[in-house]
C-alpha cells in the first residue's frame, strides 16, 4: 500500500514538474501570457464594492499586453504612500477600469501621464475596476474626502449605466431595481455575503495562496484560459445587446442612473470643483450606442459639473495620423486604453482643465 501511494505521489510530482516546465517555455515564446490576469488585483470590499490588496505588487498580462502594477498602503494604484496633509493642490481621479489602467505599469499609466502634464498639482488615482457611480460615491465619501482635494476629475464609462442595475447583480456591489415605480436597493444588507467571503478558508485562499498564484506557471495557464472564456462570453452578450436593444430596460437603467447622478450632485459634485470627462467606448468608437447617448445626455444637462466629451479630439488625432481603425486607443484583445489612449486622454484632460481655470480667473 505504501509503495502504491509513493508511486502515485511520484507520478503526480513528475506530471506537475512536466506541466510547469511546459507552461514556462510557453510563456517565454509568447504562447501564454507571462503573468496573471487583472481580476487577481481585486477583492470584494464592503465599503467600495471592490478594492485592491494593500502593499502589493503584481505582474499581470493578457495575450496582447503586460504590466507590473503596485498598490500602496491604502490600496491605491501607486508605488508610494500618500500623506493626508497636502503640499500642493490636489486632484482626485475617480472612475472604473478605464482610468485605473491596469494594462499599463504605474510609471506609464494615466495618473502618471496626467501628473507629468500638471506638475504643480498632486494627482491621486482612486479608480477601481468593476465599479459604478453608486460605488464611486462611497469611495468619495469614505476615502477621498479625507485627502482634502481641490478638484475632482470623474470619468464615466458606457457600462456605468448598467453597473449598479439589478441585471448586473454582484453580491458585493450596490444594486438597484425599480419596483412599483420606486427605486430600491436590492442587496442593502451584505452581511451574509461577507460572512462567507471573509471566512478563514476564503481569507487563506485569497491571502496566503496569493504567493502561489503569482509564481506558479500552471496558475498562469489556468488564469489565461478562464480570462479568455470570460471575454468570449462578454463579447457575445454585447453583440446580442447591440442587435436587440431593450427599450424598457434602457429606460429603467436611465432612471436609476439619473437617481444616482442626483445623489452625486448632492454628495460629491456640489462639494468640489468637478470635471466630468466621458471615456470613449472602443467597441463603438465611431457611432455611439443607445446607452452611451443616455449617459452623455444626462451629464450634458447636469449644471453641477463641467462636462466634456473627448471623442472628436480623439478622432481628429487618429485621422491626422492615419490610425482611425480598430483597436483605436485600446488593444486588439482589450478595449481598455493603450499607452496612446492614456496619453491622449491626459492631454485632453489637461487642456480642458487649464482652459477652465483660466476662464474662472478671467
mmCIF file of C-alpha atoms in Angstrom:
data_model
loop_
_atom_site.group_PDB
_atom_site.id
_atom_site.type_symbol
_atom_site.label_atom_id
_atom_site.label_comp_id
_atom_site.label_asym_id
_atom_site.label_seq_id
_atom_site.Cartn_x
_atom_site.Cartn_y
_atom_site.Cartn_z
ATOM 1 C CA UNK A 1 0.000 0.000 0.000
ATOM 2 C CA UNK A 2 2.807 2.386 0.919
ATOM 3 C CA UNK A 3 4.583 1.603 -2.341
ATOM 4 C CA UNK A 4 1.422 2.388 -4.323
ATOM 5 C CA UNK A 5 0.989 5.709 -2.519
ATOM 6 C CA UNK A 6 4.621 6.579 -3.176
ATOM 7 C CA UNK A 7 4.258 5.636 -6.843
ATOM 8 C CA UNK A 8 1.161 7.787 -7.204
ATOM 9 C CA UNK A 9 2.919 10.681 -5.433
ATOM 10 C CA UNK A 10 5.999 10.487 -7.661
ATOM 11 C CA UNK A 11 3.861 10.233 -10.810
ATOM 12 C CA UNK A 12 1.868 13.305 -9.790
ATOM 13 C CA UNK A 13 5.050 15.151 -8.937
ATOM 14 C CA UNK A 14 6.522 14.245 -12.329
ATOM 15 C CA UNK A 15 3.357 15.428 -14.130
ATOM 16 C CA UNK A 16 3.390 18.674 -12.137
ATOM 17 C CA UNK A 17 7.040 19.379 -12.997
ATOM 18 C CA UNK A 18 6.421 18.476 -16.639
ATOM 19 C CA UNK A 19 3.381 20.745 -16.936
ATOM 20 C CA UNK A 20 5.057 23.561 -15.008
ATOM 21 C CA UNK A 21 8.072 23.352 -17.333
ATOM 22 C CA UNK A 22 5.906 23.230 -20.470
ATOM 23 C CA UNK A 23 3.927 26.312 -19.426
ATOM 24 C CA UNK A 24 7.162 28.115 -18.510
ATOM 25 C CA UNK A 25 8.510 27.518 -22.026
ATOM 26 C CA UNK A 26 5.151 28.627 -23.477
ATOM 27 C CA UNK A 27 5.409 31.955 -21.637
ATOM 28 C CA UNK A 28 8.905 32.530 -22.991
ATOM 29 C CA UNK A 29 7.780 32.029 -26.610
ATOM 30 C CA UNK A 30 4.625 34.109 -26.032
ATOM 31 C CA UNK A 31 2.115 31.289 -26.452
ATOM 32 C CA UNK A 32 0.778 32.054 -22.977
ATOM 33 C CA UNK A 33 0.963 35.449 -21.209
ATOM 34 C CA UNK A 34 3.823 35.684 -18.708
ATOM 35 C CA UNK A 35 1.647 36.990 -15.913
ATOM 36 C CA UNK A 36 -1.749 36.533 -14.278
ATOM 37 C CA UNK A 37 -4.975 38.255 -15.291
ATOM 38 C CA UNK A 38 -6.169 41.554 -13.731
ATOM 39 C CA UNK A 39 -9.006 40.084 -11.674
ATOM 40 C CA UNK A 40 -6.455 38.909 -9.079
ATOM 41 C CA UNK A 41 -5.839 42.566 -8.181
ATOM 42 C CA UNK A 42 -9.433 42.968 -6.971
ATOM 43 C CA UNK A 43 -11.016 41.924 -3.685
ATOM 44 C CA UNK A 44 -14.642 42.409 -2.704
ATOM 45 C CA UNK A 45 -14.915 45.324 -0.291
ATOM 46 C CA UNK A 46 -17.890 46.205 1.896
ATOM 47 C CA UNK A 47 -17.226 49.951 1.570
ATOM 48 C CA UNK A 48 -16.284 50.318 -2.092
ATOM 49 C CA UNK A 49 -17.614 47.231 -3.884
ATOM 50 C CA UNK A 50 -14.115 46.234 -4.985
ATOM 51 C CA UNK A 51 -10.699 47.309 -3.761
ATOM 52 C CA UNK A 52 -7.065 46.413 -4.274
ATOM 53 C CA UNK A 53 -4.857 44.375 -1.935
ATOM 54 C CA UNK A 54 -2.714 46.760 0.118
ATOM 55 C CA UNK A 55 1.083 46.930 -0.189
ATOM 56 C CA UNK A 56 1.145 44.527 -3.119
ATOM 57 C CA UNK A 57 2.799 44.133 -6.492
ATOM 58 C CA UNK A 58 1.539 42.058 -9.426
ATOM 59 C CA UNK A 59 2.847 41.070 -12.814
ATOM 60 C CA UNK A 60 -0.320 40.876 -14.881
ATOM 61 C CA UNK A 61 -0.776 40.101 -18.559
ATOM 62 C CA UNK A 62 -3.085 39.024 -21.346
ATOM 63 C CA UNK A 63 -2.099 37.906 -24.826
ATOM 64 C CA UNK A 64 -1.658 41.494 -26.061
ATOM 65 C CA UNK A 65 -0.281 43.451 -23.075
ATOM 66 C CA UNK A 66 1.641 43.040 -19.835
ATOM 67 C CA UNK A 67 2.333 45.293 -16.883
ATOM 68 C CA UNK A 68 3.733 45.449 -13.391
ATOM 69 C CA UNK A 69 1.299 47.215 -11.082
ATOM 70 C CA UNK A 70 1.816 48.285 -7.495
ATOM 71 C CA UNK A 71 -0.717 49.217 -4.836
ATOM 72 C CA UNK A 72 0.198 51.288 -1.796
ATOM 73 C CA UNK A 73 -0.655 51.045 1.896
ATOM 74 C CA UNK A 74 -4.299 52.037 1.356
ATOM 75 C CA UNK A 75 -4.795 50.063 -1.843
ATOM 76 C CA UNK A 76 -4.401 52.840 -4.417
ATOM 77 C CA UNK A 77 -2.595 52.104 -7.691
ATOM 78 C CA UNK A 78 0.565 53.901 -6.632
ATOM 79 C CA UNK A 79 4.112 52.913 -5.670
ATOM 80 C CA UNK A 80 4.309 55.472 -2.866
ATOM 81 C CA UNK A 81 2.408 56.415 0.262
ATOM 82 C CA UNK A 82 0.220 59.498 0.184
ATOM 83 C CA UNK A 83 0.217 61.865 3.138
ATOM 84 C CA UNK A 84 -3.131 63.135 4.342
ATOM 85 C CA UNK A 85 -1.565 66.588 4.664
ATOM 86 C CA UNK A 86 -1.050 68.037 1.194
ATOM 87 C CA UNK A 87 1.958 70.005 -0.048
ATOM 88 C CA UNK A 88 0.294 71.302 -3.236
ATOM 89 C CA UNK A 89 -3.250 71.467 -4.675
ATOM 90 C CA UNK A 90 -4.756 68.027 -5.139
ATOM 91 C CA UNK A 91 -6.690 66.460 -7.995
ATOM 92 C CA UNK A 92 -8.557 63.183 -7.444
ATOM 93 C CA UNK A 93 -9.172 60.857 -10.390
ATOM 94 C CA UNK A 94 -12.271 58.713 -9.958
ATOM 95 C CA UNK A 95 -13.642 56.079 -12.326
ATOM 96 C CA UNK A 96 -13.508 52.395 -13.135
ATOM 97 C CA UNK A 97 -11.076 50.118 -15.018
ATOM 98 C CA UNK A 98 -10.552 52.643 -17.832
ATOM 99 C CA UNK A 99 -8.794 55.079 -15.507
ATOM 100 C CA UNK A 100 -7.465 52.507 -13.050
ATOM 101 C CA UNK A 101 -5.483 51.396 -16.101
ATOM 102 C CA UNK A 102 -4.082 48.036 -15.001
ATOM 103 C CA UNK A 103 -2.980 47.425 -18.580
ATOM 104 C CA UNK A 104 -0.026 49.753 -18.048
ATOM 105 C CA UNK A 105 2.639 49.748 -15.347
ATOM 106 C CA UNK A 106 2.413 52.563 -12.791
ATOM 107 C CA UNK A 107 5.096 54.666 -14.471
ATOM 108 C CA UNK A 108 3.236 54.581 -17.810
ATOM 109 C CA UNK A 109 -0.403 54.797 -16.736
ATOM 110 C CA UNK A 110 -2.993 57.561 -16.905
ATOM 111 C CA UNK A 111 -2.224 59.047 -13.491
ATOM 112 C CA UNK A 112 1.478 59.185 -14.364
ATOM 113 C CA UNK A 113 0.835 60.935 -17.702
ATOM 114 C CA UNK A 114 -1.524 63.442 -16.096
ATOM 115 C CA UNK A 115 0.963 64.127 -13.299
ATOM 116 C CA UNK A 116 3.609 64.882 -15.911
ATOM 117 C CA UNK A 117 1.251 67.371 -17.554
ATOM 118 C CA UNK A 118 0.301 69.066 -14.280
ATOM 119 C CA UNK A 119 3.455 69.158 -12.107
ATOM 120 C CA UNK A 120 2.074 71.905 -9.861
ATOM 121 C CA UNK A 121 -0.680 69.582 -8.656
ATOM 122 C CA UNK A 122 -0.681 66.258 -6.836
ATOM 123 C CA UNK A 123 -2.681 63.683 -8.809
ATOM 124 C CA UNK A 124 -4.206 60.782 -6.846
ATOM 125 C CA UNK A 125 -5.991 57.943 -8.633
ATOM 126 C CA UNK A 126 -8.921 56.471 -6.667
ATOM 127 C CA UNK A 127 -10.308 54.480 -9.607
ATOM 128 C CA UNK A 128 -11.148 50.809 -9.221
ATOM 129 C CA UNK A 129 -12.323 48.240 -11.760
ATOM 130 C CA UNK A 130 -15.824 46.737 -11.890
ATOM 131 C CA UNK A 131 -17.488 49.599 -10.028
ATOM 132 C CA UNK A 132 -20.241 52.075 -10.889
ATOM 133 C CA UNK A 133 -21.380 55.504 -9.729
ATOM 134 C CA UNK A 134 -23.046 54.194 -6.558
ATOM 135 C CA UNK A 135 -19.738 52.604 -5.526
ATOM 136 C CA UNK A 136 -17.810 55.727 -6.509
ATOM 137 C CA UNK A 137 -19.970 57.779 -4.158
ATOM 138 C CA UNK A 138 -18.806 55.557 -1.313
ATOM 139 C CA UNK A 139 -15.182 55.939 -2.410
ATOM 140 C CA UNK A 140 -15.623 59.709 -2.364
ATOM 141 C CA UNK A 141 -17.452 59.911 0.977
ATOM 142 C CA UNK A 142 -15.411 57.319 2.864
ATOM 143 C CA UNK A 143 -11.940 57.889 1.422
ATOM 144 C CA UNK A 144 -11.389 60.797 -0.965
ATOM 145 C CA UNK A 145 -12.765 63.407 1.437
ATOM 146 C CA UNK A 146 -10.019 62.529 3.909
ATOM 147 C CA UNK A 147 -7.411 63.862 1.479
ATOM 148 C CA UNK A 148 -8.665 67.458 1.232
ATOM 149 C CA UNK A 149 -8.831 67.512 -2.583
ATOM 150 C CA UNK A 150 -9.232 70.695 -4.596
ATOM 151 C CA UNK A 151 -10.567 69.206 -7.844
ATOM 152 C CA UNK A 152 -12.288 66.006 -8.910
ATOM 153 C CA UNK A 153 -11.866 64.515 -12.370
ATOM 154 C CA UNK A 154 -14.673 61.990 -12.874
ATOM 155 C CA UNK A 155 -14.622 59.546 -15.816
ATOM 156 C CA UNK A 156 -17.890 57.742 -16.630
ATOM 157 C CA UNK A 157 -17.796 54.720 -18.946
ATOM 158 C CA UNK A 158 -20.557 53.132 -21.024
ATOM 159 C CA UNK A 159 -21.007 50.208 -18.615
ATOM 160 C CA UNK A 160 -21.700 52.639 -15.739
ATOM 161 C CA UNK A 161 -25.321 52.759 -16.876
ATOM 162 C CA UNK A 162 -25.597 49.062 -16.006
ATOM 163 C CA UNK A 163 -23.108 48.530 -13.176
ATOM 164 C CA UNK A 164 -25.497 49.304 -10.318
ATOM 165 C CA UNK A 165 -28.605 47.888 -12.002
ATOM 166 C CA UNK A 166 -30.083 44.593 -10.804
ATOM 167 C CA UNK A 167 -29.372 42.967 -14.190
ATOM 168 C CA UNK A 168 -25.655 43.333 -13.400
ATOM 169 C CA UNK A 169 -26.080 41.971 -9.885
ATOM 170 C CA UNK A 170 -22.960 41.184 -7.870
ATOM 171 C CA UNK A 171 -23.397 40.496 -4.146
ATOM 172 C CA UNK A 172 -20.627 42.915 -3.116
ATOM 173 C CA UNK A 173 -21.729 45.809 -5.323
ATOM 174 C CA UNK A 174 -24.571 48.274 -4.654
ATOM 175 C CA UNK A 175 -27.566 47.244 -6.758
ATOM 176 C CA UNK A 176 -30.869 48.943 -7.512
ATOM 177 C CA UNK A 177 -34.149 47.976 -9.134
ATOM 178 C CA UNK A 178 -37.452 49.687 -9.886
ATOM 179 C CA UNK A 179 -40.469 48.175 -8.186
ATOM 180 C CA UNK A 180 -43.910 49.811 -8.086
ATOM 181 C CA UNK A 181 -42.291 52.913 -9.648
ATOM 182 C CA UNK A 182 -39.886 53.175 -6.689
ATOM 183 C CA UNK A 183 -36.106 52.854 -6.920
ATOM 184 C CA UNK A 184 -34.979 50.484 -4.192
ATOM 185 C CA UNK A 185 -31.666 48.917 -3.210
ATOM 186 C CA UNK A 186 -31.748 45.167 -3.753
ATOM 187 C CA UNK A 187 -28.909 43.908 -1.572
ATOM 188 C CA UNK A 188 -28.662 46.578 1.090
ATOM 189 C CA UNK A 189 -27.635 44.041 3.755
ATOM 190 C CA UNK A 190 -24.480 42.300 2.526
ATOM 191 C CA UNK A 191 -23.533 40.764 5.882
ATOM 192 C CA UNK A 192 -24.298 37.192 4.789
ATOM 193 C CA UNK A 193 -22.098 37.522 1.699
ATOM 194 C CA UNK A 194 -19.164 38.946 3.678
ATOM 195 C CA UNK A 195 -19.556 36.306 6.388
ATOM 196 C CA UNK A 196 -18.733 33.695 3.741
ATOM 197 C CA UNK A 197 -16.249 35.857 1.824
ATOM 198 C CA UNK A 198 -14.232 36.578 4.974
ATOM 199 C CA UNK A 199 -14.335 33.043 6.326
ATOM 200 C CA UNK A 200 -10.995 31.612 7.457
ATOM 201 C CA UNK A 201 -10.743 29.350 4.419
ATOM 202 C CA UNK A 202 -11.561 32.055 1.879
ATOM 203 C CA UNK A 203 -9.163 34.506 3.503
ATOM 204 C CA UNK A 204 -6.484 31.810 3.465
ATOM 205 C CA UNK A 205 -7.040 31.208 -0.266
ATOM 206 C CA UNK A 206 -7.108 34.920 -1.017
ATOM 207 C CA UNK A 207 -4.125 35.993 1.086
ATOM 208 C CA UNK A 208 -1.862 33.019 1.782
ATOM 209 C CA UNK A 209 -2.206 31.305 -1.578
ATOM 210 C CA UNK A 210 -1.595 34.562 -3.439
ATOM 211 C CA UNK A 211 2.128 33.823 -3.495
ATOM 212 C CA UNK A 212 1.457 30.573 -5.360
ATOM 213 C CA UNK A 213 -0.895 32.285 -7.790
ATOM 214 C CA UNK A 214 1.726 34.906 -8.572
ATOM 215 C CA UNK A 215 4.530 32.409 -9.083
ATOM 216 C CA UNK A 216 3.120 29.140 -10.437
ATOM 217 C CA UNK A 217 3.183 28.866 -14.216
ATOM 218 C CA UNK A 218 0.279 26.416 -14.052
ATOM 219 C CA UNK A 219 -1.841 29.131 -12.479
ATOM 220 C CA UNK A 220 -0.882 31.475 -15.317
ATOM 221 C CA UNK A 221 -2.314 28.912 -17.738
ATOM 222 C CA UNK A 222 -5.495 28.500 -15.711
ATOM 223 C CA UNK A 223 -5.866 32.271 -15.320
ATOM 224 C CA UNK A 224 -5.366 32.843 -19.045
ATOM 225 C CA UNK A 225 -7.895 30.195 -20.133
ATOM 226 C CA UNK A 226 -10.523 31.430 -17.684
ATOM 227 C CA UNK A 227 -9.973 35.047 -18.764
ATOM 228 C CA UNK A 228 -10.359 34.148 -22.438
ATOM 229 C CA UNK A 229 -13.581 32.267 -21.674
ATOM 230 C CA UNK A 230 -14.977 35.247 -19.735
ATOM 231 C CA UNK A 231 -14.048 37.683 -22.538
ATOM 232 C CA UNK A 232 -15.662 35.409 -25.134
ATOM 233 C CA UNK A 233 -18.898 35.264 -23.131
ATOM 234 C CA UNK A 234 -18.839 39.029 -22.550
ATOM 235 C CA UNK A 235 -18.334 39.828 -26.242
ATOM 236 C CA UNK A 236 -21.183 37.522 -27.206
ATOM 237 C CA UNK A 237 -23.529 39.153 -24.699
ATOM 238 C CA UNK A 238 -22.567 42.609 -26.060
ATOM 239 C CA UNK A 239 -23.369 41.519 -29.619
ATOM 240 C CA UNK A 240 -26.798 40.318 -28.552
ATOM 241 C CA UNK A 241 -27.463 43.561 -26.717
ATOM 242 C CA UNK A 242 -26.385 45.720 -29.655
ATOM 243 C CA UNK A 243 -28.590 43.798 -32.080
ATOM 244 C CA UNK A 244 -31.669 43.726 -29.852
ATOM 245 C CA UNK A 245 -31.771 46.770 -27.572
ATOM 246 C CA UNK A 246 -34.500 46.523 -24.958
ATOM 247 C CA UNK A 247 -36.124 49.951 -24.736
ATOM 248 C CA UNK A 248 -37.894 49.271 -21.433
ATOM 249 C CA UNK A 249 -34.691 48.021 -19.840
ATOM 250 C CA UNK A 250 -32.782 51.056 -21.131
ATOM 251 C CA UNK A 251 -35.426 53.371 -19.676
ATOM 252 C CA UNK A 252 -35.170 51.620 -16.320
ATOM 253 C CA UNK A 253 -31.379 51.887 -16.332
ATOM 254 C CA UNK A 254 -31.657 55.562 -17.249
ATOM 255 C CA UNK A 255 -33.981 56.269 -14.306
ATOM 256 C CA UNK A 256 -31.681 54.510 -11.860
ATOM 257 C CA UNK A 257 -28.575 56.229 -13.193
ATOM 258 C CA UNK A 258 -30.289 59.637 -13.087
ATOM 259 C CA UNK A 259 -31.208 58.872 -9.480
ATOM 260 C CA UNK A 260 -27.532 58.157 -8.750
ATOM 261 C CA UNK A 261 -26.385 61.328 -10.521
ATOM 262 C CA UNK A 262 -28.823 63.324 -8.382
ATOM 263 C CA UNK A 263 -27.225 61.731 -5.302
ATOM 264 C CA UNK A 264 -23.777 62.525 -6.683
ATOM 265 C CA UNK A 265 -24.783 66.160 -7.183
ATOM 266 C CA UNK A 266 -25.714 66.458 -3.511
ATOM 267 C CA UNK A 267 -22.879 64.430 -2.007
ATOM 268 C CA UNK A 268 -19.967 64.901 -4.407
ATOM 269 C CA UNK A 269 -20.224 67.206 -7.424
ATOM 270 C CA UNK A 270 -21.714 70.069 -5.384
ATOM 271 C CA UNK A 271 -18.869 69.878 -2.845
ATOM 272 C CA UNK A 272 -15.811 70.070 -5.079
ATOM 273 C CA UNK A 273 -14.991 71.611 -8.464
ATOM 274 C CA UNK A 274 -15.610 68.721 -10.846
ATOM 275 C CA UNK A 275 -14.722 67.910 -14.425
ATOM 276 C CA UNK A 276 -16.674 65.020 -15.937
ATOM 277 C CA UNK A 277 -14.878 63.576 -18.955
ATOM 278 C CA UNK A 278 -16.549 60.731 -20.828
ATOM 279 C CA UNK A 279 -14.409 57.713 -21.592
ATOM 280 C CA UNK A 280 -14.561 56.559 -25.189
ATOM 281 C CA UNK A 281 -16.016 53.163 -25.986
ATOM 282 C CA UNK A 282 -13.629 51.299 -28.243
ATOM 283 C CA UNK A 283 -16.336 48.798 -29.158
ATOM 284 C CA UNK A 284 -18.472 51.525 -30.742
ATOM 285 C CA UNK A 285 -15.865 54.192 -31.340
ATOM 286 C CA UNK A 286 -17.371 55.953 -34.349
ATOM 287 C CA UNK A 287 -21.061 55.590 -33.539
ATOM 288 C CA UNK A 288 -22.488 55.986 -30.038
ATOM 289 C CA UNK A 289 -24.648 53.189 -28.678
ATOM 290 C CA UNK A 290 -28.033 53.908 -27.104
ATOM 291 C CA UNK A 291 -26.518 53.501 -23.628
ATOM 292 C CA UNK A 292 -23.709 55.929 -24.355
ATOM 293 C CA UNK A 293 -26.156 58.525 -25.703
ATOM 294 C CA UNK A 294 -28.165 58.297 -22.481
ATOM 295 C CA UNK A 295 -25.067 58.815 -20.337
ATOM 296 C CA UNK A 296 -23.869 61.757 -22.377
ATOM 297 C CA UNK A 297 -27.257 63.495 -22.282
ATOM 298 C CA UNK A 298 -27.500 63.102 -18.502
ATOM 299 C CA UNK A 299 -24.136 64.800 -17.976
ATOM 300 C CA UNK A 300 -24.697 67.464 -20.643
ATOM 301 C CA UNK A 301 -27.776 68.593 -18.731
ATOM 302 C CA UNK A 302 -26.092 68.495 -15.323
ATOM 303 C CA UNK A 303 -25.430 72.023 -14.062
ATOM 304 C CA UNK A 304 -23.196 70.813 -11.209
ATOM 305 C CA UNK A 305 -20.333 69.628 -13.433
ATOM 306 C CA UNK A 306 -18.183 70.810 -16.296
ATOM 307 C CA UNK A 307 -18.795 68.073 -18.848
ATOM 308 C CA UNK A 308 -16.531 67.210 -21.794
ATOM 309 C CA UNK A 309 -16.534 64.534 -24.461
ATOM 310 C CA UNK A 310 -13.061 63.862 -25.950
ATOM 311 C CA UNK A 311 -14.330 61.701 -28.792
ATOM 312 C CA UNK A 312 -13.960 64.265 -31.583
ATOM 313 C CA UNK A 313 -10.497 65.173 -30.312
ATOM 314 C CA UNK A 314 -9.500 61.510 -30.462
ATOM 315 C CA UNK A 315 -10.990 61.008 -33.925
ATOM 316 C CA UNK A 316 -9.226 64.086 -35.276
ATOM 317 C CA UNK A 317 -5.881 62.870 -33.936
ATOM 318 C CA UNK A 318 -6.320 59.361 -35.308
ATOM 319 C CA UNK A 319 -7.423 60.746 -38.677
ATOM 320 C CA UNK A 320 -4.382 63.001 -38.917
ATOM 321 C CA UNK A 321 -2.087 60.095 -38.025
ATOM 322 C CA UNK A 322 -3.939 57.769 -40.439
ATOM 323 C CA UNK A 323 -4.752 55.490 -37.489
ATOM 324 C CA UNK A 324 -8.551 55.645 -37.494
ATOM 325 C CA UNK A 325 -9.140 51.905 -37.331
ATOM 326 C CA UNK A 326 -9.562 49.246 -34.694
ATOM 327 C CA UNK A 327 -8.395 48.924 -31.982
ATOM 328 C CA UNK A 328 -8.386 52.759 -31.934
ATOM 329 C CA UNK A 329 -6.995 53.641 -28.492
ATOM 330 C CA UNK A 330 -7.038 50.166 -26.951
ATOM 331 C CA UNK A 331 -5.663 46.730 -27.804
ATOM 332 C CA UNK A 332 -6.616 44.008 -30.267
ATOM 333 C CA UNK A 333 -7.750 41.803 -27.398
ATOM 334 C CA UNK A 334 -8.769 44.503 -24.914
ATOM 335 C CA UNK A 335 -10.768 47.713 -25.301
ATOM 336 C CA UNK A 336 -9.072 49.451 -22.360
ATOM 337 C CA UNK A 337 -6.741 52.368 -23.069
ATOM 338 C CA UNK A 338 -3.326 51.659 -24.517
ATOM 339 C CA UNK A 339 -0.376 53.955 -23.828
ATOM 340 C CA UNK A 340 -1.514 56.120 -26.743
ATOM 341 C CA UNK A 341 -5.023 56.209 -25.269
ATOM 342 C CA UNK A 342 -3.920 57.403 -21.849
ATOM 343 C CA UNK A 343 -1.576 59.958 -23.384
ATOM 344 C CA UNK A 344 -4.402 61.463 -25.445
ATOM 345 C CA UNK A 345 -6.815 61.329 -22.515
ATOM 346 C CA UNK A 346 -4.329 63.059 -20.215
ATOM 347 C CA UNK A 347 -3.566 65.719 -22.852
ATOM 348 C CA UNK A 348 -7.269 66.360 -23.412
ATOM 349 C CA UNK A 349 -7.982 66.484 -19.666
ATOM 350 C CA UNK A 350 -5.091 68.886 -19.105
ATOM 351 C CA UNK A 351 -6.243 71.177 -21.887
ATOM 352 C CA UNK A 352 -9.828 71.392 -20.626
ATOM 353 C CA UNK A 353 -8.750 71.822 -17.008
ATOM 354 C CA UNK A 354 -6.367 74.693 -17.781
ATOM 355 C CA UNK A 355 -8.970 76.348 -20.049
ATOM 356 C CA UNK A 356 -11.500 76.167 -17.247
ATOM 357 C CA UNK A 357 -9.068 77.579 -14.666
ATOM 358 C CA UNK A 358 -8.235 80.471 -16.996
ATOM 359 C CA UNK A 359 -11.932 81.125 -17.626
ATOM 360 C CA UNK A 360 -12.655 81.222 -13.887
ATOM 361 C CA UNK A 361 -9.672 83.508 -13.271
ATOM 362 C CA UNK A 362 -10.717 85.903 -16.056
#
